[in-house]
Amino acid sequence: MTIGVLALQGDFEKHEAILTRLGVASRQVRKPSDLDSVDALILPGGESTTIGKLMVRYGLDCAIQQRVAHGMPVYGTCAGMILMARAIVGSDQPRLGLMDIAVLRNAFGSQRESFEVDLPFEPFERPVRAIFIRAPIVVEVGAGVSVLSRLEDKVVAVQQGALLATAFHPELTDDARVHHYFLEQVK
Ligand code: GLN
């Protein structure tokens, strides 16, 4: 199994480090042909407008959408979640539109630009240590989408079939369980 990590901008190396720790091969994806040898894809945190523009420039948006139409699993963190959403409140920025969710960017405002919290994550008994950095929230969830985590009343982790998205960054912690959970979906 080889997991692709979109490597246009953002914290993709952190995802690769977790995959290495889990003993899984990863490959940086920068152009459509890089997708040929991967079984699944991770979209990192970063700046969603920048990543979106670069995806369009290199033709990766269509290439990823085609693979997902044929069942490729995708996991997005933070900016990656934004790129997976069907709708982004108040923005027409490029996106993949893979999941039936609407997101609000920078939803915690400048008062709480970044913070850490122990967060229940539905598949696990123990909470995950969740790091939020200028994070989005999910404000609309389609019928086929399950909510995996809420922070207070805000939806911050969702799954739709083999598509997983978290507003927080497990790749910035020592806790590899969310990545492990994604890899279980890939198998
Ligand atoms: N606020 C960023 C965006 O809208 C996401 C931040 C992150 O990925 N940590 O793209």
mmCIF file of N, CA and C in Angstrom, residues 6-12 29-30 43-61 64 78-80 82-83 88 91-96 105-106 134:
data_model
loop_
_atom_site.group_PDB
_atom_site.id
_atom_site.type_symbol
_atom_site.label_atom_id
_atom_site.label_comp_id
_atom_site.label_asym_id
_atom_site.label_seq_id
_atom_site.Cartn_x
_atom_site.Cartn_y
_atom_site.Cartn_z
ATOM 1 N N LEU A 6 -0.504 15.051 -0.884
ATOM 2 C CA LEU A 6 -0.466 16.225 -1.766
ATOM 3 C C LEU A 6 0.601 17.188 -1.252
ATOM 4 N N ALA A 7 1.596 17.482 -2.093
ATOM 5 C CA ALA A 7 2.782 18.189 -1.614
ATOM 6 C C ALA A 7 2.979 19.499 -2.379
ATOM 7 N N LEU A 8 1.933 20.291 -2.476
ATOM 8 C CA LEU A 8 2.018 21.572 -3.179
ATOM 9 C C LEU A 8 2.361 22.703 -2.219
ATOM 10 N N GLN A 9 1.829 22.614 -0.997
ATOM 11 C CA GLN A 9 2.043 23.621 0.044
ATOM 12 C C GLN A 9 1.509 23.013 1.335
ATOM 13 N N GLY A 10 2.008 23.503 2.480
ATOM 14 C CA GLY A 10 1.451 23.059 3.751
ATOM 15 C C GLY A 10 2.311 22.013 4.445
ATOM 16 N N ASP A 11 1.696 21.341 5.444
ATOM 17 C CA ASP A 11 2.490 20.491 6.341
ATOM 18 C C ASP A 11 2.530 19.017 5.896
ATOM 19 N N PHE A 12 2.715 18.819 4.596
ATOM 20 C CA PHE A 12 2.699 17.452 4.046
ATOM 21 C C PHE A 12 3.790 16.562 4.633
ATOM 22 N N VAL A 29 2.701 13.882 -3.958
ATOM 23 C CA VAL A 29 1.921 14.062 -5.191
ATOM 24 C C VAL A 29 1.988 15.530 -5.587
ATOM 25 N N ARG A 30 2.561 15.780 -6.775
ATOM 26 C CA ARG A 30 2.656 17.152 -7.283
ATOM 27 C C ARG A 30 2.066 17.301 -8.673
ATOM 28 N N LEU A 43 -4.652 15.114 2.038
ATOM 29 C CA LEU A 43 -4.562 16.546 1.744
ATOM 30 C C LEU A 43 -4.154 17.246 3.034
ATOM 31 N N PRO A 44 -2.999 17.916 3.061
ATOM 32 C CA PRO A 44 -2.464 18.435 4.324
ATOM 33 C C PRO A 44 -3.129 19.735 4.758
ATOM 34 N N GLY A 45 -2.752 20.182 5.964
ATOM 35 C CA GLY A 45 -3.081 21.531 6.382
ATOM 36 C C GLY A 45 -2.174 22.517 5.686
ATOM 37 N N GLY A 46 -2.610 23.748 5.639
ATOM 38 C CA GLY A 46 -1.831 24.775 4.948
ATOM 39 C C GLY A 46 -2.754 25.929 4.632
ATOM 40 N N GLU A 47 -2.635 26.446 3.453
ATOM 41 C CA GLU A 47 -3.478 27.559 3.028
ATOM 42 C C GLU A 47 -4.336 27.059 1.862
ATOM 43 N N SER A 48 -5.635 26.913 2.128
ATOM 44 C CA SER A 48 -6.493 26.246 1.139
ATOM 45 C C SER A 48 -6.586 27.006 -0.182
ATOM 46 N N THR A 49 -6.506 28.344 -0.131
ATOM 47 C CA THR A 49 -6.590 29.095 -1.402
ATOM 48 C C THR A 49 -5.351 28.818 -2.260
ATOM 49 N N THR A 50 -4.191 28.768 -1.634
ATOM 50 C CA THR A 50 -2.944 28.506 -2.368
ATOM 51 C C THR A 50 -2.942 27.080 -2.929
ATOM 52 N N ILE A 51 -3.268 26.114 -2.062
ATOM 53 C CA ILE A 51 -3.254 24.719 -2.514
ATOM 54 C C ILE A 51 -4.261 24.541 -3.649
ATOM 55 N N GLY A 52 -5.440 25.161 -3.503
ATOM 56 C CA GLY A 52 -6.478 25.047 -4.534
ATOM 57 C C GLY A 52 -6.020 25.597 -5.877
ATOM 58 N N LYS A 53 -5.406 26.769 -5.843
ATOM 59 C CA LYS A 53 -4.925 27.379 -7.091
ATOM 60 C C LYS A 53 -3.881 26.501 -7.768
ATOM 61 N N LEU A 54 -2.944 25.975 -6.961
ATOM 62 C CA LEU A 54 -1.877 25.141 -7.524
ATOM 63 C C LEU A 54 -2.451 23.833 -8.079
ATOM 64 N N MET A 55 -3.449 23.283 -7.409
ATOM 65 C CA MET A 55 -4.089 22.047 -7.909
ATOM 66 C C MET A 55 -4.673 22.275 -9.296
ATOM 67 N N VAL A 56 -5.330 23.423 -9.461
ATOM 68 C CA VAL A 56 -5.938 23.729 -10.762
ATOM 69 C C VAL A 56 -4.833 23.926 -11.807
ATOM 70 N N ARG A 57 -3.785 24.649 -11.407
ATOM 71 C CA ARG A 57 -2.694 24.933 -12.351
ATOM 72 C C ARG A 57 -2.076 23.646 -12.897
ATOM 73 N N TYR A 58 -1.918 22.637 -12.029
ATOM 74 C CA TYR A 58 -1.257 21.395 -12.464
ATOM 75 C C TYR A 58 -2.246 20.321 -12.918
ATOM 76 N N GLY A 59 -3.526 20.679 -13.007
ATOM 77 C CA GLY A 59 -4.521 19.700 -13.458
ATOM 78 C C GLY A 59 -4.794 18.605 -12.449
ATOM 79 N N LEU A 60 -4.404 18.873 -11.181
ATOM 80 C CA LEU A 60 -4.587 17.839 -10.159
ATOM 81 C C LEU A 60 -6.022 17.759 -9.671
ATOM 82 N N ASP A 61 -6.769 18.865 -9.783
ATOM 83 C CA ASP A 61 -8.156 18.843 -9.295
ATOM 84 C C ASP A 61 -8.959 17.785 -10.049
ATOM 85 N N ILE A 64 -7.672 14.163 -9.343
ATOM 86 C CA ILE A 64 -8.091 13.644 -8.034
ATOM 87 C C ILE A 64 -9.581 13.306 -8.068
ATOM 88 N N CYS A 78 -7.745 20.114 8.055
ATOM 89 C CA CYS A 78 -7.832 21.580 8.085
ATOM 90 C C CYS A 78 -7.986 22.164 6.677
ATOM 91 N N ALA A 79 -6.947 22.740 6.075
ATOM 92 C CA ALA A 79 -7.076 23.220 4.697
ATOM 93 C C ALA A 79 -7.537 22.081 3.791
ATOM 94 N N GLY A 80 -7.079 20.862 4.091
ATOM 95 C CA GLY A 80 -7.494 19.692 3.307
ATOM 96 C C GLY A 80 -8.994 19.453 3.415
ATOM 97 N N ILE A 82 -11.192 21.799 3.950
ATOM 98 C CA ILE A 82 -11.820 22.880 3.166
ATOM 99 C C ILE A 82 -11.850 22.492 1.690
ATOM 100 N N LEU A 83 -10.744 21.940 1.203
ATOM 101 C CA LEU A 83 -10.660 21.570 -0.222
ATOM 102 C C LEU A 83 -11.604 20.423 -0.575
ATOM 103 N N ILE A 88 -18.059 26.322 0.497
ATOM 104 C CA ILE A 88 -17.213 27.081 1.426
ATOM 105 C C ILE A 88 -17.913 28.421 1.626
ATOM 106 N N SER A 91 -17.032 32.006 -0.118
ATOM 107 C CA SER A 91 -15.818 31.906 -0.934
ATOM 108 C C SER A 91 -16.088 31.126 -2.211
ATOM 109 N N ASP A 92 -15.517 31.608 -3.321
ATOM 110 C CA ASP A 92 -15.610 30.835 -4.568
ATOM 111 C C ASP A 92 -14.246 30.240 -4.942
ATOM 112 N N GLN A 93 -13.374 30.131 -3.949
ATOM 113 C CA GLN A 93 -12.025 29.586 -4.186
ATOM 114 C C GLN A 93 -12.107 28.171 -4.775
ATOM 115 N N PRO A 94 -11.075 27.758 -5.528
ATOM 116 C CA PRO A 94 -11.075 26.407 -6.103
ATOM 117 C C PRO A 94 -11.136 25.341 -5.012
ATOM 118 N N ARG A 95 -11.821 24.265 -5.303
ATOM 119 C CA ARG A 95 -11.983 23.169 -4.340
ATOM 120 C C ARG A 95 -12.206 21.876 -5.110
ATOM 121 N N LEU A 96 -12.135 20.761 -4.393
ATOM 122 C CA LEU A 96 -12.402 19.474 -5.027
ATOM 123 C C LEU A 96 -13.879 19.102 -4.939
ATOM 124 N N ARG A 105 -14.523 28.838 6.976
ATOM 125 C CA ARG A 105 -13.081 28.960 7.255
ATOM 126 C C ARG A 105 -12.838 29.835 8.485
ATOM 127 N N ASN A 106 -11.688 29.608 9.113
ATOM 128 C CA ASN A 106 -11.230 30.436 10.248
ATOM 129 C C ASN A 106 -12.367 30.670 11.244
ATOM 130 N N ARG A 134 -6.205 28.166 13.041
ATOM 131 C CA ARG A 134 -7.069 28.899 12.087
ATOM 132 C C ARG A 134 -8.015 27.906 11.392
#
